[in-house]
Amino acid sequence: MIVISKKETGQNTKVQQQKQKRISGVIKDAAGEPIIGANVVEKGTTNGTVTDMDGKFTLDVQDKGVLQVSYIGYLTQELSVSGKSSFNVIMVDDSQNLSEVVVVGYGTQKKVNLTGAVSTVKSEMLENRTTSNPVNMLTGQIAGVTIVQNTGQPGADAGNLRVRGIGTLGNAEAMVVIDGVESSMANVDPNDIESISVLKDAAASSIYGVRAANGVILITTKRGAVGKPVVSYNGYIGWQAACRLPNYLDSYNYATLLNEAYRNDGSNAPFQDTDLEKIRLGNDPDHFANSNQVNALLSESGLFHNHHLSVIGGNEGIRYSLTAGFHKKDGLIPNVSYNRFNIRSNVDAKINNRLDVALNISASRDDRMAPATSTVNDPDTDMYYIMYHAFRETPVTPIQFSNGNYGLFLNEHNSVAEARNSGVSHVYNNNFQGNASFVYKIMDGLNLRGNAAATYYLKDTHVFQKKMNFYTADSEDPIKSSRSQVKNIDKKSLELNLQAYLDYDKTFGKHGVKALLGYSQIHNEYRLLSALRKDLPTNNMIGEINAGDVTTQETEGTSVAYALRSVFGRVNYDFDSRYLFEANVRYDGSSRFPKNNRFGVFPSFSVGWRLSEESFFNADWVDNLKVRASWGQLGNQEIDDYSFYNTYAFGYDYSFGNALYSGISINDVMANTAITWEKTNQTDIGIDADFWGGKLSFTGDFFIKNTNAILLKLPIPDIVGVDAPMQNAGKVRNTGVELAFTHRNQVNDFKYSTSFNFSYIHNEITDLSGGDTPGRSVGDPVDNIYGYVCDGIFKSQEEIDNSPKQVWGAQPGDLKYRDLDGNQTVDQNDRQSLGSTFPKINFGLRLNFEYKNFDLTALLQGAGMVKGIVKDEIGKAFYNGGKVTDSWLDRWTPENPDATYPRLTISSSSRNYMTSSFWAQNASYLKLRNLQIGYTLPQNILTNTGLSKLRLYCSIDNLFTITGFDGLDPEMITTKTYYPLTRNYSFGVNVSF
């Protein structure tokens, strides 16, 4: 039997039983400005849209559905559509809400419930800065974090970052974790960063155990969002200039002062009056030059440009973030440049209601190019030598003769020729990281998480040093030639990182409980291979190692393996969001220590009390007031591998008969089978407060950080014949205060915010197990300047006769040193600590202003209570045969007894050039790190263009520096490099589609 029935209409089908309707609305921020590209999704479905240029949207939804509205930087809102068809949504800034979530070790926590010292930096604080490394972008933005930039060389200009002082006498670098995997800040494009959390105290960082003694930097990259794809492009272009350079005297004044120095020594002047006249006239530059090697070397404009493209989107089932970036920066010196290409893919997928998976893939390749000179073992050293040569070469030395040939300074070097013609070195850094993770919901509140990551790193160095010829002004044949050579160095490593952990999060009435139990293991293999050949074809055209003379070849190779295995756990408890408690513990085992000392336990405990939640607290203008305290112990394993083994060294070749045999010898470093972890105990007391609806926020911390059993080498007698072993012998203490204030407000169309941070850190060595040496003793700071106390300049022989004896002798015009031990003789026993090159005070001030479509941002940063010594080739006249700055025009002479500088001398200069308080200058400074002005085009102009945002801006980095320091830069006091820091001018655009 065949039954024919009437087809039901779409309105009567089961799928359509719930009535649909069309809704519309507009989404704005607190200032009333429309939000473009906000995600509007019907909860539990893939049905969604994004707001248009005016912040408006239209969507067909179920009559009893729930609307989810979200946008990066704002809290997600859920709105019932029942009985409504029109919506006017005001988004709430996430940073102004106490429910803000902060990334911590292996998870997240509400900021209001944190009991540890954690500082965060949002992505908008890093935008549009002209550097490829995020380290420099953090300068001045976090209390307790000290960043010192030692060079402006492209690709090598990342600052040294220290968290809460210098906690050890060895490696004091902070641990960096990117999306849950240990990495380097150089491996992430700043444009890819969503947020950065800095774990500063033991309570926050002890979950990372042995690697966390120097602080932890957690970087979270941007991920996909539900809604239509959003395509964004950020780019800028600009140029550089040296921030500060010394003012060296020209040839005539140089020669005049050099003559004076020789006459002061009782010697004949090297320049006759006729020579001085020829120098003054300048009509014979081949023999009487007036050169400025520094300016000639720093002759390039330093153009740079940066491009970043991202696509972010997804639905309820899968979300994605795809990015690509390119950065190119030329140096101020010929043949100096840096370029970098990077890609990143973050994909999140919801498999079902219980299982979520994620896959993160990133890859980068950069090329740092520099001239190849002096040595091919270390391209960074080569760059140092070129700069050092330029700062030493005198103005009377010709750079290039009129016939095109290059001369030499003291028959030694020519910095400009080296930069132009010596060949180049390339350092290629290739980094690939893949990270797969999952979250499985076992039951309500209990999740199993897993993470497997592989990081492959290859550093490929290729150095091609060309042959160069040097001449005198009148020679046809070279008087000196450099030797050509090629060296290739391959360093590669593969690290596998496996993690698995359970996390529990449940609330029972007023009781909140969170727990974490995990396991991780890391295995790293490293291998080095290098090869060198010299004497390549004389045309300098072939830079391949096979072209070199086979009899000159050298090879080297080695490998190292390292492993770490850990178990860790954390418990959090809060009662009514008033009383907070957290405990962490980690059990680490490292292959860098012998079996009997391989494992260590690192615990921490912290508590918090939110007074603002108490019934007796009736101050309505206080949103949050919390006091907290913590104690914890951290470890440090950053020493060389195999320090507890007696290792062997190859390369001790020997001949037997008529043959050469490879030899091997016990290494000349003693082993120590008793070494173990460095341990840092840290106590922290802090307060967090928010007032007037988030308009004012304050955070303050006081901490004491004691590091014990520091691994170092104590002095041993030379008669032993080997280097001292590593021992757990030192102790260091860091004590400090951190303050941070943030104020934000809006008055009609004018919106502004200010953030100020300040930190004071006192650092000292508290024990060296009897291994004190002059300049590094108990009570000294770690980065100590040790020398004599200078009491001015001897003005007369009578003053010398009435002063304690200076064992090296003295003449009128010499520096006068203090007799500290009171024995009427000044000698090496009269030295003391003169200060530290590590600043005790750091501060930063960030200002943000917005008026309608205009915006202005300024970042000021400074340091205080820091000393530095001006580089010898800058501060000391004729040092090592070099030149002299215009500061020495105010030198001691019988006619100028109240001069700033001592008398000029060559033979007796060492007595005035010893390390003393005369040369240890105050290196405090204030810098305008960045000034940026932008304009966002109104939406009515962008209508029908397909663009949702178009912002134009100009930016200047390092606009000015206020300091009394006479050197290149007050930051460049702990490094040998002479490459100046740069002032960067740029113009850029931010576009979204």
Coordinates of C-alpha atoms in Angstrom, one line a residue, residues 299-778:
S299 CA 78.4 56.8 7.4
E300 CA 75.3 54.8 6.6
S301 CA 71.7 56.0 7.1
G302 CA 70.6 52.8 8.7
L303 CA 67.3 52.3 6.8
F304 CA 64.9 49.8 8.3
H305 CA 61.4 48.5 7.5
N306 CA 59.0 46.0 9.1
H307 CA 55.9 44.2 7.9
H308 CA 53.5 42.0 9.7
L309 CA 50.4 40.3 8.3
S310 CA 47.8 38.4 10.3
V311 CA 44.6 36.5 9.7
I312 CA 42.4 35.8 12.8
G313 CA 39.1 34.1 12.8
G314 CA 37.1 30.9 13.3
N315 CA 33.9 29.4 14.6
E316 CA 32.8 27.4 17.6
G317 CA 34.5 24.3 16.2
I318 CA 37.8 25.7 15.2
R319 CA 39.7 29.0 15.7
Y320 CA 42.9 30.1 14.0
S321 CA 45.6 32.8 14.0
L322 CA 48.0 32.9 11.1
T323 CA 50.8 35.4 11.0
A324 CA 53.9 36.2 9.0
G325 CA 56.5 38.9 9.6
F326 CA 59.6 40.4 7.9
H327 CA 62.1 42.8 9.5
K328 CA 65.1 44.4 7.8
K329 CA 67.5 46.8 9.4
D330 CA 70.7 48.2 8.0
G331 CA 73.5 49.4 10.2
L332 CA 75.2 52.7 10.4
I333 CA 78.4 50.9 9.3
P334 CA 79.0 49.4 5.8
N335 CA 78.2 45.7 5.5
V336 CA 76.2 45.7 8.7
S337 CA 72.6 44.6 8.6
Y338 CA 70.0 42.3 10.1
N339 CA 66.9 40.7 8.5
R340 CA 64.4 38.2 9.9
F341 CA 61.5 36.3 8.5
N342 CA 59.0 34.5 10.8
I343 CA 55.7 32.7 10.6
R344 CA 53.3 31.4 13.3
S345 CA 50.2 29.3 13.2
N346 CA 48.0 28.8 16.3
V347 CA 45.0 26.5 15.7
D348 CA 42.4 25.5 18.4
A349 CA 39.8 22.9 17.7
K350 CA 36.8 21.7 19.8
I351 CA 36.5 18.0 19.0
N352 CA 33.5 17.4 21.3
N353 CA 32.2 18.6 24.6
R354 CA 35.0 16.9 26.4
L355 CA 38.1 17.2 24.2
D356 CA 39.9 20.4 22.9
V357 CA 43.1 20.2 21.0
A358 CA 45.6 22.9 19.8
L359 CA 48.5 23.0 17.5
N360 CA 51.1 25.8 17.5
I361 CA 53.8 26.0 14.9
S362 CA 56.4 28.7 14.5
A363 CA 59.4 29.1 12.4
S364 CA 61.9 31.9 12.0
R365 CA 65.2 32.6 10.1
D366 CA 67.4 35.6 10.6
D367 CA 70.6 36.8 9.1
R368 CA 73.0 39.0 11.0
M369 CA 75.7 40.4 8.8
A370 CA 78.9 42.2 9.8
P371 CA 82.4 42.8 8.4
A372 CA 84.8 40.0 8.8
T373 CA 88.1 41.1 10.5
S374 CA 90.8 40.2 13.0
T375 CA 89.5 36.8 13.8
V376 CA 86.9 34.4 12.2
N377 CA 86.2 32.6 15.5
D378 CA 83.5 35.0 16.7
P379 CA 81.8 37.6 14.4
D380 CA 80.7 39.5 17.4
T381 CA 84.4 40.0 18.4
D382 CA 85.1 41.2 14.9
M383 CA 82.5 43.9 15.2
Y384 CA 84.0 45.0 18.5
Y385 CA 87.5 45.3 16.9
I386 CA 86.3 47.5 14.1
M387 CA 84.6 49.9 16.5
Y388 CA 87.6 49.8 18.9
H389 CA 90.0 50.6 16.0
A390 CA 87.9 53.6 14.9
F391 CA 87.8 55.0 18.4
R392 CA 91.6 54.6 18.7
E393 CA 92.9 55.8 15.3
T394 CA 94.2 59.3 15.4
P395 CA 93.0 62.2 13.2
V396 CA 96.5 62.6 11.6
T397 CA 96.3 59.1 10.2
P398 CA 94.9 59.1 6.6
I399 CA 92.0 56.8 6.0
Q400 CA 92.4 56.5 2.3
F401 CA 95.1 58.1 0.1
S402 CA 94.3 60.2 -2.9
N403 CA 95.3 57.3 -5.2
G404 CA 92.6 55.1 -3.5
N405 CA 95.0 53.0 -1.4
Y406 CA 94.3 52.5 2.3
G407 CA 96.9 53.3 5.0
L408 CA 97.4 51.9 8.5
F409 CA 97.4 53.4 12.0
L410 CA 100.7 52.5 13.7
N411 CA 101.1 49.8 11.0
E412 CA 98.3 47.9 12.7
H413 CA 94.8 48.6 11.3
N414 CA 92.4 50.7 9.4
S415 CA 88.8 50.5 10.6
V416 CA 87.1 52.0 7.6
A417 CA 89.0 49.7 5.2
E418 CA 88.1 46.8 7.3
A419 CA 84.4 47.7 7.3
R420 CA 84.3 48.3 3.5
N421 CA 86.6 45.6 2.1
S422 CA 87.4 42.9 4.7
G423 CA 84.6 40.6 3.6
V424 CA 81.5 39.7 5.6
S425 CA 80.3 37.3 8.2
H426 CA 76.8 35.9 8.2
V427 CA 75.2 34.4 11.3
Y428 CA 72.0 32.6 10.4
N429 CA 69.7 31.6 13.2
N430 CA 67.1 29.1 12.2
N431 CA 64.4 28.1 14.7
F432 CA 61.5 25.8 14.4
Q433 CA 59.0 24.9 17.2
G434 CA 56.0 22.7 17.1
N435 CA 53.7 22.3 20.1
A436 CA 50.7 20.0 20.2
S437 CA 48.4 20.1 23.3
F438 CA 45.0 18.8 24.4
V439 CA 42.5 19.4 27.2
Y440 CA 40.3 16.5 28.2
K441 CA 37.4 17.2 30.5
I442 CA 37.2 14.2 32.9
M443 CA 34.4 15.6 34.9
D444 CA 33.1 18.9 36.0
G445 CA 36.0 20.9 37.3
L446 CA 38.7 18.2 36.5
N447 CA 40.7 18.3 33.3
L448 CA 43.6 16.3 32.0
R449 CA 46.1 18.4 29.9
G450 CA 48.9 17.2 27.8
N451 CA 51.6 19.1 25.8
A452 CA 54.3 17.8 23.5
A453 CA 56.8 20.2 22.0
A454 CA 59.9 19.9 19.8
T455 CA 62.3 22.8 19.2
Y456 CA 65.0 22.5 16.5
Y457 CA 67.6 25.2 16.4
L458 CA 70.4 25.7 13.9
K459 CA 73.0 28.4 14.1
D460 CA 75.0 28.6 10.8
T461 CA 77.9 30.9 10.8
H462 CA 79.7 31.7 7.5
V463 CA 82.7 34.0 7.6
F464 CA 84.6 35.0 4.5
Q465 CA 87.6 37.2 5.3
K466 CA 89.2 38.7 2.2
K467 CA 92.8 39.6 1.6
M468 CA 93.5 43.3 1.9
N469 CA 96.6 45.3 1.1
F470 CA 97.8 48.4 2.9
Y471 CA 100.2 51.1 1.8
T472 CA 102.0 54.2 2.9
A473 CA 101.4 57.5 1.1
D474 CA 104.4 57.0 -1.2
S475 CA 104.7 53.2 -1.5
E476 CA 103.7 51.4 -4.6
D477 CA 103.9 47.9 -3.0
P478 CA 101.8 47.0 0.0
I479 CA 103.6 47.3 3.4
K480 CA 101.2 44.8 4.9
S481 CA 98.5 42.3 3.7
S482 CA 95.9 40.5 5.6
R483 CA 95.3 36.8 5.1
S484 CA 92.2 35.5 3.5
Q485 CA 90.2 32.7 5.1
V486 CA 86.8 31.1 5.3
K487 CA 85.2 29.5 8.4
N488 CA 81.9 27.6 8.6
I489 CA 80.4 26.9 12.1
D490 CA 77.3 24.8 12.5
K491 CA 75.6 24.6 15.9
K492 CA 72.4 22.7 16.2
S493 CA 70.2 21.5 18.9
L494 CA 67.0 19.5 19.3
E495 CA 64.9 19.7 22.4
L496 CA 61.9 17.6 23.3
N497 CA 59.6 18.8 26.0
L498 CA 56.8 16.6 27.3
Q499 CA 54.2 17.7 29.9
A500 CA 51.1 16.1 31.4
Y501 CA 49.1 17.4 34.3
L502 CA 45.7 17.3 36.0
D503 CA 44.0 20.5 37.0
Y504 CA 41.0 20.9 39.3
D505 CA 38.8 24.0 39.7
K506 CA 35.7 23.9 41.8
T507 CA 33.6 26.2 44.0
F508 CA 31.6 24.9 46.9
G509 CA 29.5 27.8 48.2
K510 CA 32.0 30.3 49.5
H511 CA 34.9 27.9 49.2
G512 CA 37.0 28.0 46.1
V513 CA 39.5 25.1 45.4
K514 CA 42.0 24.8 42.6
A515 CA 44.7 22.1 42.3
L516 CA 47.4 21.1 39.9
L517 CA 49.5 17.9 39.6
G518 CA 51.9 17.5 36.8
Y519 CA 54.9 15.8 35.3
S520 CA 57.4 17.1 32.7
Q521 CA 60.6 16.0 31.1
I522 CA 63.1 17.8 28.8
H523 CA 65.8 16.2 26.7
N524 CA 68.2 18.4 24.7
E525 CA 71.0 17.4 22.3
Y526 CA 73.5 19.9 21.0
R527 CA 76.2 19.4 18.4
L528 CA 79.0 21.7 17.0
L529 CA 81.0 21.3 13.8
S530 CA 83.4 23.9 12.4
A531 CA 85.9 24.0 9.6
L532 CA 88.4 26.6 8.4
R533 CA 90.8 27.1 5.5
K534 CA 93.1 30.0 4.7
D535 CA 94.7 31.5 1.6
L536 CA 91.9 31.6 -0.9
P537 CA 92.3 32.8 -4.5
T538 CA 93.7 36.3 -4.6
N539 CA 90.8 37.8 -6.6
N540 CA 88.7 37.6 -3.4
M541 CA 85.8 36.2 -5.5
I542 CA 85.3 32.7 -4.1
G543 CA 84.3 32.5 -0.5
E544 CA 83.9 28.7 -0.3
I545 CA 85.9 26.6 2.0
N546 CA 87.0 24.2 -0.7
A547 CA 88.8 27.1 -2.4
G548 CA 91.2 27.4 0.5
D549 CA 94.6 25.8 0.9
V550 CA 94.1 22.3 2.1
T551 CA 97.3 22.4 4.2
T552 CA 95.9 25.2 6.4
Q553 CA 92.6 23.5 7.3
E554 CA 91.3 23.3 10.8
T555 CA 88.3 21.3 12.1
E556 CA 86.5 21.1 15.4
G557 CA 83.5 19.1 16.7
T558 CA 81.8 18.3 19.9
S559 CA 78.4 17.3 21.3
V560 CA 76.5 17.7 24.6
A561 CA 73.4 16.1 26.0
Y562 CA 71.2 17.4 28.8
A563 CA 68.0 16.2 30.5
L564 CA 65.6 17.4 33.2
R565 CA 62.8 15.4 34.8
S566 CA 60.2 17.0 37.1
V567 CA 57.1 16.5 39.1
F568 CA 55.2 19.6 40.3
G569 CA 52.0 20.5 42.1
R570 CA 50.0 23.5 43.2
V571 CA 47.0 24.0 45.6
N572 CA 44.9 27.2 45.7
Y573 CA 42.1 27.9 48.3
D574 CA 40.0 31.0 48.8
F575 CA 37.2 31.6 51.2
D576 CA 34.5 34.0 49.9
S577 CA 37.2 35.7 47.8
R578 CA 38.6 37.2 51.0
Y579 CA 41.1 34.8 52.4
L580 CA 43.6 33.4 49.9
F581 CA 46.2 30.6 50.1
E582 CA 48.5 29.0 47.6
A583 CA 51.2 26.3 47.9
N584 CA 53.5 25.1 45.2
V585 CA 56.1 22.4 45.1
R586 CA 58.4 21.1 42.4
Y587 CA 60.8 18.1 42.4
D588 CA 63.5 18.5 39.8
G589 CA 66.3 16.2 38.7
S590 CA 69.0 17.5 36.3
S591 CA 71.7 15.7 34.5
R592 CA 74.1 18.6 35.2
F593 CA 74.6 17.3 38.7
P594 CA 76.0 14.0 40.0
K595 CA 73.5 11.3 40.9
N596 CA 73.7 11.7 44.7
N597 CA 72.9 15.5 44.3
R598 CA 70.8 15.4 41.2
F599 CA 67.3 15.9 42.7
G600 CA 66.0 18.9 44.6
V601 CA 62.7 20.0 46.1
F602 CA 61.5 23.6 45.7
P603 CA 58.5 24.7 47.7
S604 CA 56.6 28.0 48.2
F605 CA 53.7 29.3 50.2
S606 CA 51.7 32.5 49.9
V607 CA 48.6 34.0 51.6
G608 CA 46.4 37.0 50.8
W609 CA 43.7 38.9 52.6
R610 CA 41.2 41.1 50.7
L611 CA 40.3 43.7 53.3
S612 CA 37.9 45.3 50.9
E613 CA 35.6 42.3 51.1
E614 CA 35.2 42.4 54.9
S615 CA 31.9 43.6 56.3
F616 CA 33.7 46.3 58.5
F617 CA 35.3 47.8 55.4
N618 CA 32.9 50.6 54.3
A619 CA 35.0 52.7 51.9
D620 CA 32.9 52.6 48.7
W621 CA 35.6 54.4 46.8
V622 CA 37.9 51.4 47.3
D623 CA 37.2 48.6 44.8
N624 CA 39.9 46.2 46.0
L625 CA 42.4 46.2 48.8
K626 CA 44.6 43.2 49.3
V627 CA 47.7 42.4 51.3
R628 CA 49.7 39.4 50.6
A629 CA 52.9 37.6 51.8
S630 CA 54.9 34.8 50.3
W631 CA 58.0 32.6 50.9
G632 CA 59.6 30.1 48.6
Q633 CA 62.7 28.4 47.5
L634 CA 64.0 28.3 43.9
G635 CA 66.8 26.5 42.2
N636 CA 69.4 27.3 39.6
Q637 CA 71.2 24.8 37.4
E638 CA 72.7 27.2 34.8
I639 CA 76.3 25.8 34.8
D640 CA 78.3 24.0 32.1
D641 CA 77.4 20.4 31.5
Y642 CA 79.6 17.6 32.8
S643 CA 81.2 19.9 35.5
F644 CA 81.3 16.9 37.9
Y645 CA 83.2 14.7 35.4
N646 CA 86.9 14.5 34.6
T647 CA 86.6 15.2 30.9
Y648 CA 89.0 14.8 28.1
A649 CA 90.2 17.2 25.4
F650 CA 91.3 16.4 21.9
G651 CA 93.7 18.4 19.8
Y652 CA 96.9 17.4 21.6
D653 CA 98.6 16.0 18.4
Y654 CA 102.0 14.6 18.6
S655 CA 104.6 13.2 16.2
F656 CA 106.1 9.7 16.4
G657 CA 108.6 8.7 13.8
N658 CA 107.7 10.5 10.7
A659 CA 103.9 10.6 11.3
L660 CA 101.5 12.9 13.1
Y661 CA 99.0 11.3 15.5
S662 CA 95.9 12.7 17.2
G663 CA 96.4 13.1 20.9
I664 CA 94.0 13.3 23.9
S665 CA 94.5 14.7 27.3
I666 CA 92.6 15.1 30.6
N667 CA 91.0 18.5 30.6
D668 CA 92.7 21.2 32.6
V669 CA 89.6 21.9 34.7
M670 CA 89.2 20.0 38.0
A671 CA 86.0 18.1 38.5
N672 CA 83.8 18.3 41.6
T673 CA 81.5 15.3 42.3
A674 CA 79.9 17.2 45.2
I675 CA 78.3 20.1 43.3
T676 CA 74.5 20.6 43.6
W677 CA 71.9 23.2 43.1
E678 CA 72.1 26.9 43.8
K679 CA 69.1 27.7 46.0
T680 CA 67.4 31.0 46.3
N681 CA 65.1 31.8 49.3
Q682 CA 62.8 34.7 48.7
T683 CA 60.3 36.5 51.0
D684 CA 57.8 39.0 49.6
I685 CA 55.2 41.2 51.3
G686 CA 52.9 43.1 48.9
I687 CA 49.8 45.2 48.6
D688 CA 47.3 45.6 45.7
A689 CA 44.7 48.3 45.6
D690 CA 42.1 49.6 43.1
F691 CA 40.1 52.8 43.6
W692 CA 37.2 54.7 42.1
G693 CA 36.0 52.1 39.7
G694 CA 39.4 51.3 38.4
K695 CA 40.5 54.8 37.8
L696 CA 43.5 54.4 40.1
S697 CA 45.5 51.2 40.8
F698 CA 48.5 50.6 43.1
T699 CA 50.8 47.7 43.7
G700 CA 53.7 47.7 46.1
D701 CA 56.2 45.0 47.1
F702 CA 59.1 44.6 49.5
F703 CA 61.3 41.5 49.0
I704 CA 64.4 39.8 50.3
K705 CA 66.1 37.4 48.0
N706 CA 69.0 35.3 49.4
T707 CA 70.9 33.0 47.1
N708 CA 72.9 30.3 48.7
A709 CA 75.4 27.7 47.5
I710 CA 76.2 29.8 44.5
L711 CA 78.3 27.8 42.0
L712 CA 81.7 29.5 41.4
K713 CA 85.4 28.9 41.1
L714 CA 87.4 29.7 44.2
P715 CA 91.1 30.8 43.8
I716 CA 93.6 27.9 44.0
P717 CA 97.4 28.1 43.9
D718 CA 99.0 28.2 40.4
I719 CA 101.2 25.3 41.4
V720 CA 98.2 22.9 41.1
G721 CA 98.5 23.3 37.4
V722 CA 94.8 23.2 36.5
D723 CA 91.8 25.5 36.7
A724 CA 89.7 25.5 39.9
P725 CA 86.6 23.3 40.0
M726 CA 83.0 24.6 40.4
Q727 CA 82.0 24.7 44.0
N728 CA 78.8 25.7 46.0
A729 CA 80.6 28.4 47.8
G730 CA 78.9 31.8 47.4
K731 CA 76.0 33.8 48.8
V732 CA 74.3 36.9 47.4
R733 CA 71.5 39.0 48.8
N734 CA 69.1 41.3 46.9
T735 CA 66.7 43.5 48.9
G736 CA 64.3 45.8 47.3
V737 CA 61.1 47.8 47.0
E738 CA 58.8 48.0 44.0
L739 CA 56.0 50.5 43.4
A740 CA 53.5 50.7 40.5
F741 CA 50.7 53.3 39.9
T742 CA 48.2 53.4 37.1
H743 CA 45.6 56.1 36.6
R744 CA 43.0 56.3 33.8
N745 CA 40.1 58.6 33.1
Q746 CA 38.0 60.1 30.4
V747 CA 36.6 63.6 30.1
N748 CA 34.2 63.9 27.2
D749 CA 36.2 63.1 24.1
F750 CA 39.5 63.2 25.9
K751 CA 40.8 59.9 27.3
Y752 CA 44.1 59.5 29.1
S753 CA 46.1 57.0 31.2
T754 CA 49.4 57.2 33.1
S755 CA 51.5 54.3 34.5
F756 CA 54.5 54.9 36.7
N757 CA 56.7 52.2 38.2
F758 CA 59.7 52.5 40.5
S759 CA 62.1 49.9 42.0
Y760 CA 65.0 50.1 44.4
I761 CA 67.3 47.1 44.7
H762 CA 70.3 46.7 47.0
N763 CA 72.7 43.9 45.9
E764 CA 75.6 42.5 47.8
I765 CA 77.8 39.5 48.2
T766 CA 77.3 38.0 51.7
D767 CA 79.7 35.0 51.6
L768 CA 82.5 33.6 49.4
S769 CA 83.8 30.8 51.7
G770 CA 87.1 32.6 52.2
G771 CA 87.6 33.2 48.5
D772 CA 87.5 37.0 48.7
T773 CA 89.7 38.8 46.3
P774 CA 90.3 42.6 45.8
G775 CA 87.2 43.8 44.1
R776 CA 85.0 40.8 44.8
S777 CA 84.7 40.4 48.6
V778 CA 81.9 40.1 51.1

